[in-house]
Short mmCIF file of C-alpha atoms in Angstrom, two decimals:
data_model
loop_
_atom_site.label_atom_id
_atom_site.label_comp_id
_atom_site.label_asym_id
_atom_site.label_seq_id
_atom_site.Cartn_x
_atom_site.Cartn_y
_atom_site.Cartn_z
CA MET A 1 42.87 -156.79 94.18
CA PHE A 2 44.87 -158.65 91.53
CA VAL A 3 43.91 -162.27 91.08
CA LYS A 4 46.07 -164.59 89.06
CA LYS A 5 44.13 -166.25 86.26
CA ASP A 6 44.05 -170.03 86.22
CA LEU A 7 45.82 -170.82 82.94
CA ARG A 8 44.67 -174.42 82.84
CA LYS A 9 42.02 -175.49 80.36
CA ILE A 10 38.51 -176.25 81.62
CA PRO A 11 38.90 -180.07 81.43
CA GLU A 12 42.06 -179.85 83.55
CA ILE A 13 40.33 -177.70 86.16
CA LEU A 14 37.35 -180.04 86.31
CA ALA A 15 39.58 -183.11 86.47
CA ASP A 16 41.39 -181.61 89.46
CA ALA A 17 38.09 -180.77 91.15
CA THR A 18 36.79 -184.29 90.48
CA SER A 19 39.92 -185.86 91.91
CA ARG A 20 39.57 -183.85 95.10
CA ALA A 21 35.86 -184.65 95.32
CA SER A 22 36.62 -188.35 95.37
CA ARG A 23 38.91 -187.89 98.39
CA VAL A 24 37.14 -185.31 100.55
CA PRO A 25 33.39 -185.18 101.29
CA LEU A 26 31.67 -181.83 100.89
CA ALA A 27 30.79 -179.97 104.07
CA PRO A 28 27.12 -178.94 104.44
CA PRO A 29 26.47 -175.87 102.28
CA LYS A 30 25.96 -172.46 103.84
CA ASN A 31 23.81 -169.69 102.42
CA ASP A 32 26.81 -167.59 101.44
CA CYS A 33 26.76 -166.20 97.93
CA ASN A 34 29.15 -163.27 98.23
CA ASN A 35 31.20 -162.60 95.13
CA ASP A 36 34.78 -163.77 95.08
CA ASP A 37 37.38 -162.76 92.50
CA ALA A 38 39.25 -166.06 92.61
CA GLU A 39 38.56 -168.59 89.87
CA THR A 40 38.25 -171.47 92.34
CA LYS A 41 37.26 -171.65 95.99
CA THR A 42 37.69 -174.56 98.37
CA ASN A 43 36.53 -175.88 101.70
CA ALA A 44 39.20 -175.16 104.30
CA ASN A 45 41.74 -177.91 104.89
CA ASN A 46 45.37 -177.97 105.91
CA ASP A 47 46.36 -179.81 102.73
CA GLU A 48 45.25 -177.67 99.79
CA SER A 49 45.49 -180.60 97.36
CA ASN A 50 42.85 -182.41 99.40
CA THR A 51 40.35 -179.55 99.67
CA THR A 52 37.01 -179.79 97.94
CA ILE A 53 36.45 -177.14 95.27
CA THR A 54 33.09 -175.41 95.78
CA GLU A 55 33.40 -172.52 93.34
CA LEU A 56 34.42 -172.47 89.68
CA SER A 57 34.58 -169.45 87.42
CA PHE A 58 34.91 -170.04 83.70
CA ALA A 59 34.16 -166.40 82.88
CA ARG A 60 35.39 -165.03 79.53
CA ARG A 61 36.46 -168.42 78.18
CA ALA A 62 34.33 -168.35 75.03
CA PRO A 63 36.96 -169.99 72.76
CA GLU A 64 36.90 -173.13 74.93
CA PHE A 65 33.16 -173.56 74.34
CA LEU A 66 33.53 -173.57 70.56
CA PRO A 67 32.29 -174.83 68.20
CA SER A 68 29.19 -176.13 70.03
CA LYS A 69 28.51 -173.02 72.17
CA THR A 70 26.95 -175.36 74.72
CA VAL A 71 27.86 -176.56 78.22
CA SER A 72 28.56 -180.10 77.04
CA LEU A 73 32.22 -179.58 77.96
CA LEU A 74 31.22 -179.50 81.63
CA LEU A 75 28.70 -182.32 81.51
CA GLN A 76 31.08 -185.21 81.00
CA PRO A 77 30.15 -188.24 83.17
CA HIS A 78 33.52 -188.33 84.92
CA PHE A 79 33.13 -184.68 86.07
CA LEU A 80 29.84 -185.31 87.89
CA PRO A 81 31.40 -185.56 91.41
CA ALA A 82 32.92 -182.09 90.97
CA LEU A 83 29.66 -180.57 89.72
CA ARG A 84 27.74 -181.98 92.67
CA ASN A 85 30.07 -180.21 95.10
CA LEU A 86 29.77 -176.74 93.56
CA LEU A 87 28.18 -173.87 95.47
CA ARG A 88 28.95 -171.24 92.83
CA LEU A 89 29.45 -171.47 89.08
CA SER A 90 30.19 -168.64 86.66
CA LEU A 91 29.73 -169.02 82.92
CA TYR A 92 29.84 -165.28 82.35
CA ASP A 93 30.70 -164.13 78.81
CA CYS A 94 31.34 -167.61 77.42
CA GLY A 95 29.62 -167.18 74.05
CA LEU A 96 26.94 -169.73 74.95
CA GLU A 97 23.83 -170.27 72.83
CA THR A 98 22.11 -172.96 74.88
CA LEU A 99 22.19 -174.74 78.22
CA ALA A 100 20.77 -177.92 76.73
CA GLY A 101 22.23 -181.03 78.32
CA ILE A 102 21.80 -179.85 81.88
CA GLU A 103 18.40 -181.53 81.89
CA SER A 104 20.02 -184.97 81.35
CA GLY A 105 20.53 -185.35 85.13
CA GLY A 106 20.04 -189.08 85.65
CA GLN A 107 21.69 -189.95 82.34
CA ILE A 108 25.09 -188.84 83.68
CA HIS A 109 26.52 -191.55 85.90
CA ASP A 110 29.32 -191.75 88.40
CA ILE A 111 32.45 -193.65 87.61
CA GLY A 112 32.46 -197.16 89.03
CA GLY A 113 29.59 -199.53 89.72
CA THR A 114 27.37 -201.23 87.21
CA ASP A 115 24.96 -199.41 84.96
CA SER A 116 22.04 -200.89 86.84
CA GLU A 117 23.45 -199.71 90.17
CA ASN A 118 23.97 -196.20 88.84
CA ASP A 119 20.51 -196.16 87.29
CA ASN A 120 18.99 -196.96 90.67
CA THR A 121 20.96 -194.40 92.65
CA ASN A 122 21.27 -191.49 90.23
CA LYS A 123 18.23 -191.64 87.98
CA ASN A 124 16.47 -188.71 89.57
CA GLU A 125 19.44 -186.98 91.16
CA PRO A 126 20.15 -183.40 89.99
CA ILE A 127 23.52 -182.51 88.50
CA PHE A 128 23.95 -179.45 90.76
CA PRO A 129 22.31 -180.41 94.07
CA ASN A 130 24.27 -177.87 96.15
CA LEU A 131 24.71 -174.96 93.73
CA GLN A 132 23.63 -171.66 95.28
CA GLN A 133 24.79 -169.11 92.71
CA LEU A 134 24.74 -169.36 88.91
CA ASP A 135 26.07 -166.58 86.68
CA ILE A 136 25.25 -166.89 82.98
CA GLY A 137 25.47 -163.15 82.29
CA ARG A 138 26.75 -161.56 79.10
CA ASN A 139 25.79 -164.45 76.87
CA PRO A 140 23.62 -162.45 74.44
CA GLN A 141 22.61 -165.49 72.40
CA ILE A 142 20.91 -167.15 75.37
CA THR A 143 17.12 -166.81 75.05
CA ASN A 144 14.07 -168.43 76.64
CA ALA A 145 14.49 -171.28 74.16
CA SER A 146 18.02 -171.93 75.45
CA LEU A 147 16.75 -173.49 78.68
CA PRO A 148 15.60 -177.13 78.67
CA SER A 149 12.18 -177.89 80.12
CA THR A 150 13.56 -179.53 83.27
CA PHE A 151 16.21 -176.88 83.87
CA SER A 152 14.82 -175.92 87.28
CA ALA A 153 14.99 -179.51 88.57
CA GLN A 154 18.78 -179.52 88.35
CA PHE A 155 19.15 -176.67 90.89
CA PRO A 156 17.21 -177.57 94.06
CA SER A 157 19.38 -175.27 96.24
CA LEU A 158 19.84 -172.29 93.93
CA LEU A 159 19.61 -168.92 95.68
CA GLU A 160 20.98 -166.53 93.07
CA VAL A 161 20.74 -166.43 89.28
CA TRP A 162 22.56 -163.74 87.33
CA CYS A 163 21.38 -163.33 83.73
CA ASP A 164 22.46 -159.76 82.93
CA ASP A 165 23.05 -158.94 79.25
CA CYS A 166 21.33 -162.03 77.86
CA SER A 167 18.31 -162.14 75.54
CA PHE A 168 15.55 -163.55 77.74
CA GLY A 169 12.12 -162.28 76.74
CA PRO A 170 9.57 -161.06 75.96
CA GLN A 171 8.60 -162.55 79.33
CA ILE A 172 10.60 -164.45 81.94
CA SER A 173 10.67 -168.13 81.02
CA GLU A 174 8.78 -170.73 83.02
CA GLU A 175 12.04 -172.65 83.44
CA LEU A 176 13.41 -169.79 85.53
CA LEU A 177 10.14 -169.02 87.31
CA ASN A 178 9.97 -172.63 88.48
CA ILE A 179 13.15 -172.26 90.53
CA HIS A 180 11.26 -171.56 93.75
CA THR A 181 14.29 -171.24 96.04
CA LEU A 182 15.60 -168.00 94.52
CA HIS A 183 16.55 -165.03 96.68
CA VAL A 184 18.30 -162.94 94.00
CA VAL A 185 17.31 -162.51 90.35
CA ARG A 186 19.32 -160.25 88.06
CA MET A 187 18.06 -159.88 84.48
CA THR A 188 19.23 -156.40 83.50
CA LYS A 189 19.52 -155.51 79.82
CA ASN A 190 17.60 -158.46 78.45
CA LYS A 191 14.63 -158.36 76.04
CA LEU A 192 11.77 -158.32 78.53
CA ARG A 193 8.95 -156.12 77.28
CA ASN A 194 5.34 -155.16 77.86
CA SER A 195 3.89 -156.75 81.05
CA LEU A 196 6.08 -158.45 83.62
CA ASN A 197 4.90 -161.93 84.60
CA THR A 198 1.98 -161.30 86.97
CA ASP A 199 2.54 -164.52 88.97
CA ILE A 200 5.77 -163.22 90.51
CA GLY A 201 5.05 -162.84 94.23
CA ILE A 202 1.85 -164.87 93.97
CA LYS A 203 2.98 -168.22 92.59
CA HIS A 204 6.66 -167.77 91.77
CA TRP A 205 9.75 -166.45 93.58
CA LEU A 206 8.01 -165.96 96.91
CA ASP A 207 11.30 -165.65 98.83
CA LEU A 208 12.93 -162.97 96.68
CA ARG A 209 15.29 -160.50 98.38
CA VAL A 210 16.63 -158.75 95.26
CA LEU A 211 14.90 -158.27 91.91
CA ALA A 212 16.89 -156.39 89.25
CA LEU A 213 15.25 -155.91 85.86
CA ASP A 214 16.91 -152.68 84.72
CA GLY A 215 17.34 -151.82 81.06
CA ASN A 216 14.42 -153.74 79.58
CA GLN A 217 11.22 -152.51 77.88
CA LEU A 218 8.67 -153.27 80.57
CA THR A 219 5.49 -151.18 80.48
CA GLU A 220 3.63 -152.83 83.39
CA ILE A 221 4.33 -154.78 86.56
CA GLY A 222 1.87 -156.83 88.60
CA GLU A 223 0.67 -156.34 92.17
CA GLY A 224 2.38 -159.58 93.19
CA ILE A 225 5.62 -157.68 93.82
CA GLY A 226 3.81 -155.94 96.65
CA LEU A 227 3.33 -159.33 98.33
CA LEU A 228 7.03 -160.20 98.57
CA GLU A 229 7.59 -160.02 102.32
CA HIS A 230 11.34 -160.64 102.09
CA LEU A 231 12.05 -158.17 99.27
CA GLU A 232 14.88 -155.76 100.14
CA VAL A 233 15.98 -154.25 96.81
CA LEU A 234 13.89 -153.51 93.71
CA HIS A 235 15.63 -152.32 90.51
CA LEU A 236 13.39 -151.32 87.59
CA ARG A 237 15.48 -148.54 86.06
CA GLN A 238 15.48 -147.73 82.36
CA ASN A 239 12.22 -149.37 81.42
CA GLU A 240 9.06 -147.84 79.93
CA LEU A 241 6.82 -147.86 82.99
CA ARG A 242 4.11 -145.18 82.92
CA GLU A 243 2.58 -146.06 86.27
CA ILE A 244 3.10 -148.36 89.24
CA PRO A 245 0.19 -150.31 90.79
CA GLU A 246 -1.10 -148.68 93.99
CA LYS A 247 -0.14 -151.77 95.98
CA VAL A 248 3.49 -151.83 94.76
CA PRO A 249 5.28 -151.57 97.01
CA SER A 250 2.96 -152.20 99.93
CA GLY A 251 2.96 -152.67 103.67
CA ARG A 252 3.76 -156.33 103.03
CA ASN A 253 7.21 -155.24 101.75
CA GLY A 254 8.29 -154.38 105.29
CA ARG A 255 11.94 -155.23 104.66
CA LEU A 256 12.28 -153.12 101.53
CA ARG A 257 15.19 -150.71 101.87
CA MET A 258 15.85 -149.54 98.31
CA VAL A 259 13.66 -148.86 95.25
CA SER A 260 15.01 -147.62 91.92
CA LEU A 261 12.49 -146.53 89.28
CA SER A 262 14.64 -143.94 87.55
CA SER A 263 14.57 -143.32 83.80
CA ASN A 264 11.02 -144.50 83.19
CA ARG A 265 7.92 -142.55 82.09
CA LEU A 266 6.17 -142.16 85.42
CA GLU A 267 3.86 -139.15 85.68
CA LYS A 268 2.74 -139.75 89.26
CA PHE A 269 4.66 -140.37 92.46
CA PRO A 270 4.19 -144.11 93.25
CA VAL A 271 1.71 -144.03 96.13
CA GLY A 272 2.84 -147.48 97.27
CA LEU A 273 6.12 -146.00 98.49
CA THR A 274 4.19 -144.34 101.30
CA GLU A 275 2.79 -147.70 102.44
CA VAL A 276 6.01 -149.66 103.01
CA ASN A 277 6.48 -148.83 106.68
CA LYS A 278 2.83 -149.10 107.71
CA ILE A 279 3.10 -152.76 108.71
CA GLY A 280 6.01 -153.57 111.03
CA PHE A 281 8.00 -156.77 111.22
CA GLY A 282 9.50 -156.29 114.65
CA GLU A 283 13.25 -156.14 115.02
CA SER A 284 13.78 -157.64 111.55
CA ALA A 285 12.06 -154.71 109.81
CA ILE A 286 14.18 -152.55 107.51
CA SER A 287 12.73 -149.11 106.82
CA LEU A 288 12.77 -147.77 103.27
CA ARG A 289 16.02 -145.79 103.05
CA GLU A 290 16.72 -145.13 99.35
CA VAL A 291 14.32 -144.09 96.59
CA TYR A 292 15.44 -143.20 93.07
CA LEU A 293 12.81 -141.60 90.83
CA ASN A 294 15.02 -139.34 88.72
CA GLY A 295 14.46 -139.09 85.00
CA ASN A 296 10.67 -139.43 85.00
CA LYS A 297 7.77 -137.00 84.42
CA ILE A 298 6.46 -136.67 87.98
CA GLN A 299 4.75 -133.31 88.60
CA LYS A 300 3.66 -133.44 92.23
CA LEU A 301 4.79 -134.97 95.52
CA PRO A 302 2.42 -136.40 98.14
CA SER A 303 1.90 -134.53 101.41
CA GLY A 304 1.69 -135.83 104.95
CA VAL A 305 4.32 -138.55 104.49
CA TRP A 306 7.67 -136.80 104.99
CA GLU A 307 7.79 -136.21 108.76
CA GLU A 308 10.82 -137.83 110.35
CA SER A 309 10.07 -141.24 111.87
CA ASN A 310 10.26 -141.71 115.62
CA GLU A 311 11.93 -144.72 117.25
CA ASP A 312 8.95 -146.90 116.36
CA GLY A 313 8.98 -145.71 112.75
CA MET A 314 5.34 -144.65 113.04
CA ASN A 315 5.33 -141.00 111.93
CA GLY A 316 5.82 -140.05 108.30
CA TRP A 317 5.74 -143.15 106.13
CA LEU A 318 8.75 -141.88 104.21
CA GLY A 319 10.29 -140.58 107.40
CA SER A 320 13.25 -142.97 107.36
CA ILE A 321 14.49 -141.92 103.92
CA LYS A 322 18.23 -141.23 103.58
CA LYS A 323 18.57 -140.84 99.81
CA LEU A 324 15.81 -139.38 97.63
CA ASN A 325 16.58 -138.60 94.00
CA LEU A 326 13.82 -136.66 92.22
CA ALA A 327 16.08 -134.93 89.71
CA HIS A 328 14.95 -134.27 86.15
CA ASN A 329 11.22 -134.69 86.61
CA ALA A 330 8.44 -132.15 85.94
CA ILE A 331 7.95 -130.83 89.48
CA GLY A 332 6.76 -127.23 89.23
CA ALA A 333 5.88 -127.42 85.55
CA GLU A 334 2.46 -125.94 86.30
CA ALA A 335 3.76 -123.13 88.49
CA ASN A 336 3.41 -119.56 87.32
CA GLU A 337 7.03 -118.50 86.86
CA ASN A 338 6.02 -114.85 86.67
CA ASP A 339 4.79 -114.93 90.26
CA GLU A 340 7.98 -115.43 92.25
CA ALA A 341 6.25 -115.12 95.62
CA ASN A 342 3.72 -117.78 94.69
CA VAL A 343 6.43 -120.21 93.64
CA ILE A 344 8.73 -119.69 96.58
CA ASP A 345 6.64 -118.71 99.58
CA LYS A 346 3.31 -120.47 99.25
CA ALA A 347 4.83 -123.91 98.83
CA ASN A 348 2.32 -124.84 96.15
CA VAL A 349 5.04 -126.88 94.47
CA LEU A 350 6.56 -128.76 97.41
CA PRO A 351 4.43 -130.10 100.32
CA LYS A 352 4.65 -128.28 103.65
CA ASP A 353 5.97 -131.31 105.56
CA PHE A 354 8.57 -131.88 102.82
CA LEU A 355 9.82 -128.29 103.20
CA GLU A 356 9.81 -128.48 106.98
CA ARG A 357 12.05 -131.51 106.95
CA PHE A 358 14.30 -131.01 103.91
CA GLY A 359 14.02 -127.29 103.19
CA MET A 360 14.08 -125.49 99.86
CA PRO A 361 16.53 -126.73 97.22
CA ASN A 362 19.83 -124.91 96.98
CA PRO A 363 19.44 -122.77 93.86
CA ALA A 364 22.98 -123.52 92.74
CA THR A 365 22.89 -127.32 93.12
CA GLY A 366 19.22 -128.28 93.34
CA GLU A 367 19.89 -130.22 96.55
CA CYS A 368 17.91 -129.82 99.77
CA ASN A 369 20.41 -129.53 102.62
CA LYS A 370 18.30 -128.86 105.71
CA ALA A 371 18.19 -132.45 107.01
CA GLU A 372 21.65 -133.56 108.13
CA GLY A 373 22.85 -136.83 106.63
CA ILE A 374 20.07 -136.99 104.04
CA ILE A 375 20.54 -136.47 100.31
CA VAL A 376 17.57 -134.99 98.43
CA ARG A 377 18.07 -134.02 94.78
CA LEU A 378 15.70 -131.86 92.75
CA GLU A 379 17.93 -130.44 90.01
CA GLY A 380 16.55 -130.47 86.49
CA ASN A 381 12.95 -129.90 87.58
CA PRO A 382 11.21 -126.75 86.25
CA PHE A 383 10.83 -125.48 89.80
CA ALA A 384 14.52 -125.96 90.66
CA GLU A 385 15.64 -124.59 87.31
CA PHE A 386 13.53 -121.47 87.87
CA LEU A 387 15.21 -120.94 91.24
CA LYS A 388 18.61 -121.48 89.66
CA LYS A 389 17.92 -118.98 86.89
CA LYS A 390 16.71 -116.40 89.37
CA TRP A 391 19.78 -116.99 91.54
CA ILE A 392 22.11 -116.54 88.55
CA ASP A 393 20.29 -113.39 87.42
CA ASP A 394 20.43 -111.88 90.92
CA LYS A 395 24.13 -112.75 91.21
CA ARG A 396 24.94 -111.07 87.91
CA LYS A 397 22.88 -108.04 88.88
CA ASN A 398 24.78 -107.68 92.16
CA GLU A 399 28.12 -108.05 90.38
CA LEU A 400 27.18 -105.29 87.94
CA GLU A 401 26.10 -103.03 90.78
CA GLU A 402 29.41 -103.62 92.57
CA GLU A 403 31.36 -102.78 89.41
CA GLU A 404 29.50 -99.48 89.09
#
């Protein structure tokens, strides 16, 4: 969909939003943070000039934030009414170095009224009381030090924070952890390394639905993630994880539907994945449907967990899986490739219940095709590559015999 870019400068856009805010009160916010390509979004009204602007995107406007590389351009006192009405704000790829100034809250006053009146009414009032989604992604000069100490206090309603391609690290800053309302946190390709903050799920971010920390250098995660009862999606791709705690995920993560741990250094299948469906949450439960473990060093798969779930979801704990990517691991590395019967018939590489449900991998593609509507990938594993080599050799042999 083509969206016409708003060619006005930021002060003009904010002045328009402020003018509308002074005429039309903001409707109560809804928990709706779906992306929208338009640069501005308004509350419905028959007269567009009188609608309240609730979404502003200043993405890719880095030249307008020079030379300060700060958000001071937005934080002018006369723009405060517009900022208070926002539900979504994008500062994506704006060349920012700091978000200092946002903490000034009560020092920014409304137009009109005496200073003493404004001091009494606005002293402790946040700048963004209704904001639900903040995108500060692709600002690589933003670090932990870029956030003022009272940053979290300015966003009492924030549900989503997008910080992809910034430079937060080596751990997640307290200023972000102290935003306790968050449902979605995206911090892919930052500078997080070593151990992930262990208080996540215990003290911080208890209502998380989505946690995306791909492309960092994390070596450990804490068991607190296994306590997040609302967690639905967990992205930890392209880190340096060697193992996952036994209780991550856990039965407490009953709404978890997707886990991505691909391109790490895992040597064992995360046993917590078999625990997710053991504790039900009634009709609101969402069974684990997608697991991505490709690009690790896993050698063996667990047994007794692959049987298809019944209507109550109480058979195999991975019985509801729809997508399982185990490509490019080390499954079958210990098999004796000289004993073809041992590799293929005795199922010492793949568990019996796995084979009964998904079947042997197709030697040409490495995919298991027995279960209809389910994608299981094993290509790139020693076991699958052995089958592929044997299939190619047999095919060539038959072709030569036919030619003779």
